[in-house]
Amino acid sequence: MKISGNTIFIPGATSGIGLGLALRLHAARNKVIIAGRREEQLRRITAEHPGVESVVIDTTDPASVKKAAETVQTRFPETNVLITMAGIMRPEDFHTGDFLGTAEATVDTNLLGPLRLIAAFTEFLAAKPEATLMTVSSGLAFVPLPLTPTYSATKAAIHSLTSALRVQLADTGVQVIELVPPAVRTALMGQENAENAMPLEDYLSEVMTLLETRPDADEILVENVKLLRFAEANGSYDEVLGLLSSH
């Protein structure tokens, strides 16, 4: 992926990593279209950051995804990058069946949401001479956080999906990249001040450097996520799972 000169659509870019990455990419001379459910929040962000565009979307609603995709592809036909950022992370207790509602919402947002976006944009992007589809998994795709089992499972599914998608789209001009964040200080799970989480600005800076210096990378891995990403290969899976279990 080239670092500038793109038109980038980012559903789930109204806070945290999504918003931070959108603003970094905007500053790097890309046209950025952010998307989320709350129109007033989108208006505030675009007013504070002239040049950033916005579209309303609810990735759990197929009709909303279809409408947003049509809007983006009509208003911004030069769009050549999709980043499937939207996601939720909620704790679950499997001792009773009360967790099921949370699990279903997590699957709908974190797995079906990206699938809906991919379905809406694959042919559009494949018609471009060069395009990028970036999924967002997590270090927890490789070693689960026991407190958030369904979140971890959906991110493992995104990793698997991305690998298969990359093979299937190899005959097109679409580059498939997986962004694999570690714990980052955002509102997700109330981690704004978590000592074990990476400062957001530090994470964004490292991601932008990797995008610039490794334009052909399949995965964007900051140093802080490598303990999780390679735990099984390094024989440290049980040890790392034990560390996560204490959090």
PDB file of C-alpha atoms in Angstrom:
ATOM      1  CA  MET A   1       0.000   0.000   0.000  1.00  0.00           C
ATOM      2  CA  LYS A   2       1.353   3.380  -0.901  1.00  0.00           C
ATOM      3  CA  ILE A   3       1.353   5.840   1.991  1.00  0.00           C
ATOM      4  CA  SER A   4      -0.192   8.808   0.152  1.00  0.00           C
ATOM      5  CA  GLY A   5      -2.398   9.673  -2.812  1.00  0.00           C
ATOM      6  CA  ASN A   6      -5.167   7.215  -1.887  1.00  0.00           C
ATOM      7  CA  THR A   7      -8.872   7.657  -1.284  1.00  0.00           C
ATOM      8  CA  ILE A   8      -9.593   5.647   1.845  1.00  0.00           C
ATOM      9  CA  PHE A   9     -12.911   4.523   3.335  1.00  0.00           C
ATOM     10  CA  ILE A  10     -12.749   3.622   7.049  1.00  0.00           C
ATOM     11  CA  PRO A  11     -15.936   2.363   8.739  1.00  0.00           C
ATOM     12  CA  GLY A  12     -15.398   2.515  12.507  1.00  0.00           C
ATOM     13  CA  ALA A  13     -13.218   5.630  12.500  1.00  0.00           C
ATOM     14  CA  THR A  14     -15.006   7.827  15.042  1.00  0.00           C
ATOM     15  CA  SER A  15     -12.740   7.009  17.996  1.00  0.00           C
ATOM     16  CA  GLY A  16      -9.649   5.120  19.115  1.00  0.00           C
ATOM     17  CA  ILE A  17      -7.355   3.482  16.594  1.00  0.00           C
ATOM     18  CA  GLY A  18      -9.813   4.064  13.749  1.00  0.00           C
ATOM     19  CA  LEU A  19     -10.012   7.827  14.205  1.00  0.00           C
ATOM     20  CA  GLY A  20      -6.304   8.129  14.961  1.00  0.00           C
ATOM     21  CA  LEU A  21      -5.337   6.203  11.839  1.00  0.00           C
ATOM     22  CA  ALA A  22      -7.807   8.204   9.742  1.00  0.00           C
ATOM     23  CA  LEU A  23      -6.236  11.488  10.851  1.00  0.00           C
ATOM     24  CA  ARG A  24      -2.692  10.198  10.305  1.00  0.00           C
ATOM     25  CA  LEU A  25      -3.615   9.052   6.790  1.00  0.00           C
ATOM     26  CA  HIS A  26      -5.328  12.383   6.100  1.00  0.00           C
ATOM     27  CA  ALA A  27      -2.157  14.197   7.193  1.00  0.00           C
ATOM     28  CA  ALA A  28      -0.181  11.942   4.822  1.00  0.00           C
ATOM     29  CA  ARG A  29      -2.056  13.465   1.862  1.00  0.00           C
ATOM     30  CA  ASN A  30      -4.790  10.897   1.413  1.00  0.00           C
ATOM     31  CA  LYS A  31      -8.487  11.580   0.902  1.00  0.00           C
ATOM     32  CA  VAL A  32     -10.171   9.972   3.910  1.00  0.00           C
ATOM     33  CA  ILE A  33     -13.840   9.106   4.354  1.00  0.00           C
ATOM     34  CA  ILE A  34     -14.719   8.086   7.902  1.00  0.00           C
ATOM     35  CA  ALA A  35     -17.918   6.234   8.782  1.00  0.00           C
ATOM     36  CA  GLY A  36     -19.886   5.371  11.887  1.00  0.00           C
ATOM     37  CA  ARG A  37     -23.383   5.103  13.317  1.00  0.00           C
ATOM     38  CA  ARG A  38     -23.688   8.528  14.985  1.00  0.00           C
ATOM     39  CA  GLU A  39     -24.170  11.352  12.511  1.00  0.00           C
ATOM     40  CA  GLU A  40     -23.568  14.104  15.089  1.00  0.00           C
ATOM     41  CA  GLN A  41     -20.186  12.586  15.962  1.00  0.00           C
ATOM     42  CA  LEU A  42     -19.245  12.399  12.286  1.00  0.00           C
ATOM     43  CA  ARG A  43     -20.230  16.062  11.836  1.00  0.00           C
ATOM     44  CA  ARG A  44     -18.083  17.104  14.777  1.00  0.00           C
ATOM     45  CA  ILE A  45     -15.018  15.259  13.500  1.00  0.00           C
ATOM     46  CA  THR A  46     -15.306  16.585   9.960  1.00  0.00           C
ATOM     47  CA  ALA A  47     -15.814  20.137  11.277  1.00  0.00           C
ATOM     48  CA  GLU A  48     -12.663  19.820  13.390  1.00  0.00           C
ATOM     49  CA  HIS A  49     -10.649  18.317  10.522  1.00  0.00           C
ATOM     50  CA  PRO A  50     -11.398  20.086   7.230  1.00  0.00           C
ATOM     51  CA  GLY A  51     -11.006  17.823   4.220  1.00  0.00           C
ATOM     52  CA  VAL A  52     -12.076  14.657   6.033  1.00  0.00           C
ATOM     53  CA  GLU A  53     -15.385  13.366   4.640  1.00  0.00           C
ATOM     54  CA  SER A  54     -17.968  11.183   6.358  1.00  0.00           C
ATOM     55  CA  VAL A  55     -20.729   8.659   5.677  1.00  0.00           C
ATOM     56  CA  VAL A  56     -23.211   7.147   8.112  1.00  0.00           C
ATOM     57  CA  ILE A  57     -23.002   3.360   8.437  1.00  0.00           C
ATOM     58  CA  ASP A  58     -24.074   0.603  10.804  1.00  0.00           C
ATOM     59  CA  THR A  59     -22.070  -2.459   9.826  1.00  0.00           C
ATOM     60  CA  THR A  60     -24.510  -4.734  11.693  1.00  0.00           C
ATOM     61  CA  ASP A  61     -27.282  -3.652   9.290  1.00  0.00           C
ATOM     62  CA  PRO A  62     -26.980  -5.069   5.752  1.00  0.00           C
ATOM     63  CA  ALA A  63     -29.175  -2.295   4.312  1.00  0.00           C
ATOM     64  CA  SER A  64     -27.002   0.379   5.916  1.00  0.00           C
ATOM     65  CA  VAL A  65     -23.838  -1.214   4.533  1.00  0.00           C
ATOM     66  CA  LYS A  66     -25.369  -1.396   1.055  1.00  0.00           C
ATOM     67  CA  LYS A  67     -26.479   2.252   1.182  1.00  0.00           C
ATOM     68  CA  ALA A  68     -23.116   3.477   2.505  1.00  0.00           C
ATOM     69  CA  ALA A  69     -21.197   1.499  -0.124  1.00  0.00           C
ATOM     70  CA  GLU A  70     -23.337   2.965  -2.882  1.00  0.00           C
ATOM     71  CA  THR A  71     -22.787   6.462  -1.473  1.00  0.00           C
ATOM     72  CA  VAL A  72     -19.019   6.056  -1.261  1.00  0.00           C
ATOM     73  CA  GLN A  73     -18.693   4.481  -4.697  1.00  0.00           C
ATOM     74  CA  THR A  74     -20.837   7.239  -6.244  1.00  0.00           C
ATOM     75  CA  ARG A  75     -19.490  10.288  -4.400  1.00  0.00           C
ATOM     76  CA  PHE A  76     -15.891   9.082  -4.258  1.00  0.00           C
ATOM     77  CA  PRO A  77     -15.417   6.808  -7.295  1.00  0.00           C
ATOM     78  CA  GLU A  78     -11.631   7.062  -6.902  1.00  0.00           C
ATOM     79  CA  THR A  79     -11.815   5.138  -3.591  1.00  0.00           C
ATOM     80  CA  ASN A  80      -9.078   2.511  -3.681  1.00  0.00           C
ATOM     81  CA  VAL A  81      -8.623   1.542  -0.007  1.00  0.00           C
ATOM     82  CA  LEU A  82     -11.105  -0.051   2.413  1.00  0.00           C
ATOM     83  CA  ILE A  83     -10.148  -0.474   6.079  1.00  0.00           C
ATOM     84  CA  THR A  84     -12.672  -2.604   8.012  1.00  0.00           C
ATOM     85  CA  MET A  85     -12.056  -1.011  11.405  1.00  0.00           C
ATOM     86  CA  ALA A  86     -15.432  -1.253  13.197  1.00  0.00           C
ATOM     87  CA  GLY A  87     -15.484  -3.605  16.179  1.00  0.00           C
ATOM     88  CA  ILE A  88     -16.599  -4.133  19.776  1.00  0.00           C
ATOM     89  CA  MET A  89     -14.954  -5.853  22.753  1.00  0.00           C
ATOM     90  CA  ARG A  90     -16.989  -6.905  25.787  1.00  0.00           C
ATOM     91  CA  PRO A  91     -16.309  -9.263  28.706  1.00  0.00           C
ATOM     92  CA  GLU A  92     -18.208 -12.547  28.984  1.00  0.00           C
ATOM     93  CA  ASP A  93     -18.738 -15.090  31.756  1.00  0.00           C
ATOM     94  CA  PHE A  94     -19.419 -18.571  30.411  1.00  0.00           C
ATOM     95  CA  HIS A  95     -20.571 -19.965  33.779  1.00  0.00           C
ATOM     96  CA  THR A  96     -24.170 -19.215  32.745  1.00  0.00           C
ATOM     97  CA  GLY A  97     -25.939 -18.658  29.440  1.00  0.00           C
ATOM     98  CA  ASP A  98     -26.207 -14.912  30.035  1.00  0.00           C
ATOM     99  CA  PHE A  99     -23.186 -14.302  27.824  1.00  0.00           C
ATOM    100  CA  LEU A 100     -25.022 -15.249  24.631  1.00  0.00           C
ATOM    101  CA  GLY A 101     -26.397 -11.798  23.775  1.00  0.00           C
ATOM    102  CA  THR A 102     -22.922 -10.292  24.052  1.00  0.00           C
ATOM    103  CA  ALA A 103     -21.443 -13.108  21.971  1.00  0.00           C
ATOM    104  CA  GLU A 104     -24.021 -12.675  19.209  1.00  0.00           C
ATOM    105  CA  ALA A 105     -23.482  -8.904  19.062  1.00  0.00           C
ATOM    106  CA  THR A 106     -19.714  -9.444  18.922  1.00  0.00           C
ATOM    107  CA  VAL A 107     -19.953 -11.900  16.038  1.00  0.00           C
ATOM    108  CA  ASP A 108     -22.364  -9.616  14.184  1.00  0.00           C
ATOM    109  CA  THR A 109     -20.079  -6.583  14.510  1.00  0.00           C
ATOM    110  CA  ASN A 110     -16.601  -8.094  14.376  1.00  0.00           C
ATOM    111  CA  LEU A 111     -17.067 -10.873  11.827  1.00  0.00           C
ATOM    112  CA  LEU A 112     -20.269 -10.346   9.851  1.00  0.00           C
ATOM    113  CA  GLY A 113     -19.645  -6.586   9.656  1.00  0.00           C
ATOM    114  CA  PRO A 114     -16.317  -6.946   7.803  1.00  0.00           C
ATOM    115  CA  LEU A 115     -17.832  -9.676   5.611  1.00  0.00           C
ATOM    116  CA  ARG A 116     -20.652  -7.328   4.608  1.00  0.00           C
ATOM    117  CA  LEU A 117     -18.122  -4.621   3.732  1.00  0.00           C
ATOM    118  CA  ILE A 118     -15.937  -7.020   1.768  1.00  0.00           C
ATOM    119  CA  ALA A 119     -18.980  -8.226  -0.175  1.00  0.00           C
ATOM    120  CA  ALA A 120     -19.961  -4.625  -0.950  1.00  0.00           C
ATOM    121  CA  PHE A 121     -16.499  -3.525  -2.099  1.00  0.00           C
ATOM    122  CA  THR A 122     -14.569  -6.479  -3.562  1.00  0.00           C
ATOM    123  CA  GLU A 123     -15.697  -6.082  -7.171  1.00  0.00           C
ATOM    124  CA  PHE A 124     -15.418  -2.299  -6.968  1.00  0.00           C
ATOM    125  CA  LEU A 125     -11.821  -2.486  -5.702  1.00  0.00           C
ATOM    126  CA  ALA A 126     -10.873  -5.284  -8.096  1.00  0.00           C
ATOM    127  CA  ALA A 127     -11.755  -3.004 -10.996  1.00  0.00           C
ATOM    128  CA  LYS A 128      -8.964  -0.632  -9.911  1.00  0.00           C
ATOM    129  CA  PRO A 129      -5.421  -1.103 -11.233  1.00  0.00           C
ATOM    130  CA  GLU A 130      -4.165  -0.878  -7.628  1.00  0.00           C
ATOM    131  CA  ALA A 131      -6.261  -1.140  -4.478  1.00  0.00           C
ATOM    132  CA  THR A 132      -5.975  -2.215  -0.851  1.00  0.00           C
ATOM    133  CA  LEU A 133      -8.313  -4.062   1.469  1.00  0.00           C
ATOM    134  CA  MET A 134      -7.149  -3.870   5.078  1.00  0.00           C
ATOM    135  CA  THR A 135      -8.752  -6.014   7.773  1.00  0.00           C
ATOM    136  CA  VAL A 136      -8.219  -5.458  11.482  1.00  0.00           C
ATOM    137  CA  SER A 137      -7.629  -8.464  13.718  1.00  0.00           C
ATOM    138  CA  SER A 138      -5.775  -8.397  17.056  1.00  0.00           C
ATOM    139  CA  GLY A 139      -2.916 -10.004  18.908  1.00  0.00           C
ATOM    140  CA  LEU A 140      -5.731 -11.867  20.674  1.00  0.00           C
ATOM    141  CA  ALA A 141      -6.402 -13.711  17.415  1.00  0.00           C
ATOM    142  CA  PHE A 142      -3.320 -15.766  18.259  1.00  0.00           C
ATOM    143  CA  VAL A 143      -3.614 -16.101  22.046  1.00  0.00           C
ATOM    144  CA  PRO A 144      -7.123 -15.453  23.440  1.00  0.00           C
ATOM    145  CA  LEU A 145      -7.902 -13.195  26.360  1.00  0.00           C
ATOM    146  CA  PRO A 146     -10.040 -15.475  28.588  1.00  0.00           C
ATOM    147  CA  LEU A 147     -12.121 -12.491  29.722  1.00  0.00           C
ATOM    148  CA  THR A 148     -13.270 -11.829  26.139  1.00  0.00           C
ATOM    149  CA  PRO A 149     -13.554 -15.252  24.482  1.00  0.00           C
ATOM    150  CA  THR A 150     -15.896 -14.326  21.629  1.00  0.00           C
ATOM    151  CA  TYR A 151     -13.926 -11.191  20.774  1.00  0.00           C
ATOM    152  CA  SER A 152     -10.765 -13.292  20.577  1.00  0.00           C
ATOM    153  CA  ALA A 153     -12.554 -15.904  18.459  1.00  0.00           C
ATOM    154  CA  THR A 154     -13.845 -13.307  15.992  1.00  0.00           C
ATOM    155  CA  LYS A 155     -10.362 -11.877  15.589  1.00  0.00           C
ATOM    156  CA  ALA A 156      -8.962 -15.369  14.972  1.00  0.00           C
ATOM    157  CA  ALA A 157     -11.644 -15.746  12.313  1.00  0.00           C
ATOM    158  CA  ILE A 158     -10.638 -12.419  10.743  1.00  0.00           C
ATOM    159  CA  HIS A 159      -7.033 -13.629  10.546  1.00  0.00           C
ATOM    160  CA  SER A 160      -8.110 -16.848   8.826  1.00  0.00           C
ATOM    161  CA  LEU A 161     -10.486 -14.978   6.534  1.00  0.00           C
ATOM    162  CA  THR A 162      -7.789 -12.496   5.553  1.00  0.00           C
ATOM    163  CA  SER A 163      -5.330 -15.231   4.659  1.00  0.00           C
ATOM    164  CA  ALA A 164      -7.869 -16.929   2.407  1.00  0.00           C
ATOM    165  CA  LEU A 165      -8.989 -13.613   0.906  1.00  0.00           C
ATOM    166  CA  ARG A 166      -5.404 -12.761   0.011  1.00  0.00           C
ATOM    167  CA  VAL A 167      -5.054 -16.012  -1.945  1.00  0.00           C
ATOM    168  CA  GLN A 168      -8.397 -15.617  -3.719  1.00  0.00           C
ATOM    169  CA  LEU A 169      -7.677 -12.017  -4.756  1.00  0.00           C
ATOM    170  CA  ALA A 170      -4.125 -12.723  -5.900  1.00  0.00           C
ATOM    171  CA  ASP A 171      -5.326 -12.574  -9.504  1.00  0.00           C
ATOM    172  CA  THR A 172      -6.544  -8.973  -9.025  1.00  0.00           C
ATOM    173  CA  GLY A 173      -4.829  -5.691  -8.232  1.00  0.00           C
ATOM    174  CA  VAL A 174      -6.129  -5.761  -4.652  1.00  0.00           C
ATOM    175  CA  GLN A 175      -3.509  -5.979  -1.914  1.00  0.00           C
ATOM    176  CA  VAL A 176      -4.890  -7.611   1.246  1.00  0.00           C
ATOM    177  CA  ILE A 177      -3.314  -6.416   4.500  1.00  0.00           C
ATOM    178  CA  GLU A 178      -4.044  -7.463   8.078  1.00  0.00           C
ATOM    179  CA  LEU A 179      -3.560  -4.848  10.794  1.00  0.00           C
ATOM    180  CA  VAL A 180      -2.814  -6.690  14.049  1.00  0.00           C
ATOM    181  CA  PRO A 181      -2.996  -4.333  17.051  1.00  0.00           C
ATOM    182  CA  PRO A 182      -1.777  -5.184  20.554  1.00  0.00           C
ATOM    183  CA  ALA A 183      -3.549  -3.731  23.593  1.00  0.00           C
ATOM    184  CA  VAL A 184      -3.693   0.026  22.920  1.00  0.00           C
ATOM    185  CA  ARG A 185      -4.804   2.805  25.255  1.00  0.00           C
ATOM    186  CA  THR A 186      -8.287   3.504  23.889  1.00  0.00           C
ATOM    187  CA  ALA A 187     -11.845   3.385  25.247  1.00  0.00           C
ATOM    188  CA  LEU A 188     -12.115  -0.249  24.109  1.00  0.00           C
ATOM    189  CA  MET A 189     -12.569  -2.190  27.371  1.00  0.00           C
ATOM    190  CA  GLY A 190     -11.690   1.009  29.278  1.00  0.00           C
ATOM    191  CA  GLN A 191      -7.989   0.757  28.460  1.00  0.00           C
ATOM    192  CA  GLU A 192      -7.333   4.524  28.254  1.00  0.00           C
ATOM    193  CA  ASN A 193      -4.877   4.398  31.172  1.00  0.00           C
ATOM    194  CA  ALA A 194      -3.942   0.714  31.220  1.00  0.00           C
ATOM    195  CA  GLU A 195      -0.253   0.281  32.010  1.00  0.00           C
ATOM    196  CA  ASN A 196      -0.025  -2.908  29.942  1.00  0.00           C
ATOM    197  CA  ALA A 197      -1.478  -1.150  26.865  1.00  0.00           C
ATOM    198  CA  MET A 198       0.520   0.767  24.263  1.00  0.00           C
ATOM    199  CA  PRO A 199      -0.005   4.564  24.096  1.00  0.00           C
ATOM    200  CA  LEU A 200      -2.240   5.314  21.114  1.00  0.00           C
ATOM    201  CA  GLU A 201       0.045   7.895  19.499  1.00  0.00           C
ATOM    202  CA  ASP A 202       3.038   5.558  19.795  1.00  0.00           C
ATOM    203  CA  TYR A 203       1.046   2.801  18.131  1.00  0.00           C
ATOM    204  CA  LEU A 204      -0.100   5.050  15.297  1.00  0.00           C
ATOM    205  CA  SER A 205       3.427   6.315  14.667  1.00  0.00           C
ATOM    206  CA  GLU A 206       4.801   2.782  14.427  1.00  0.00           C
ATOM    207  CA  VAL A 207       1.971   1.706  12.110  1.00  0.00           C
ATOM    208  CA  MET A 208       2.551   4.642   9.770  1.00  0.00           C
ATOM    209  CA  THR A 209       6.279   3.888   9.671  1.00  0.00           C
ATOM    210  CA  LEU A 210       5.579   0.235   8.816  1.00  0.00           C
ATOM    211  CA  LEU A 211       3.116   1.211   6.083  1.00  0.00           C
ATOM    212  CA  GLU A 212       5.694   3.549   4.575  1.00  0.00           C
ATOM    213  CA  THR A 213       8.733   1.284   4.851  1.00  0.00           C
ATOM    214  CA  ARG A 214       7.022  -2.043   4.094  1.00  0.00           C
ATOM    215  CA  PRO A 215       4.453  -1.242   1.380  1.00  0.00           C
ATOM    216  CA  ASP A 216       4.217  -4.907   0.343  1.00  0.00           C
ATOM    217  CA  ALA A 217       3.624  -6.289   3.863  1.00  0.00           C
ATOM    218  CA  ASP A 218       0.830  -8.807   4.391  1.00  0.00           C
ATOM    219  CA  GLU A 219       0.616  -8.028   8.118  1.00  0.00           C
ATOM    220  CA  ILE A 220       1.290  -4.821  10.041  1.00  0.00           C
ATOM    221  CA  LEU A 221       2.924  -5.960  13.270  1.00  0.00           C
ATOM    222  CA  VAL A 222       4.280  -3.458  15.780  1.00  0.00           C
ATOM    223  CA  GLU A 223       6.892  -4.789  18.192  1.00  0.00           C
ATOM    224  CA  ASN A 224       4.423  -4.930  21.097  1.00  0.00           C
ATOM    225  CA  VAL A 225       2.178  -7.470  19.356  1.00  0.00           C
ATOM    226  CA  LYS A 226       4.880  -9.961  18.352  1.00  0.00           C
ATOM    227  CA  LEU A 227       4.814 -11.796  21.701  1.00  0.00           C
ATOM    228  CA  LEU A 228       1.203 -12.755  20.947  1.00  0.00           C
ATOM    229  CA  ARG A 229       1.542 -13.175  17.185  1.00  0.00           C
ATOM    230  CA  PHE A 230       4.382 -15.687  17.415  1.00  0.00           C
ATOM    231  CA  ALA A 231       3.602 -17.299  20.789  1.00  0.00           C
ATOM    232  CA  GLU A 232       2.688 -20.673  19.312  1.00  0.00           C
ATOM    233  CA  ALA A 233       5.636 -20.742  16.918  1.00  0.00           C
ATOM    234  CA  ASN A 234       7.999 -19.786  19.744  1.00  0.00           C
ATOM    235  CA  GLY A 235       6.626 -22.399  22.148  1.00  0.00           C
ATOM    236  CA  SER A 236       5.428 -19.752  24.611  1.00  0.00           C
ATOM    237  CA  TYR A 237       1.662 -20.088  24.014  1.00  0.00           C
ATOM    238  CA  ASP A 238       0.778 -21.516  27.450  1.00  0.00           C
ATOM    239  CA  GLU A 239       2.979 -18.967  29.211  1.00  0.00           C
ATOM    240  CA  VAL A 240       1.427 -16.042  27.354  1.00  0.00           C
ATOM    241  CA  LEU A 241      -2.098 -17.441  27.910  1.00  0.00           C
ATOM    242  CA  GLY A 242      -1.299 -17.590  31.623  1.00  0.00           C
ATOM    243  CA  LEU A 243      -0.245 -13.934  31.573  1.00  0.00           C
ATOM    244  CA  LEU A 244      -3.474 -12.946  29.849  1.00  0.00           C
ATOM    245  CA  SER A 245      -5.495 -14.991  32.319  1.00  0.00           C
ATOM    246  CA  SER A 246      -4.194 -12.823  35.161  1.00  0.00           C
ATOM    247  CA  HIS A 247      -5.520  -9.617  33.565  1.00  0.00           C
TER     248      HIS A 247
END
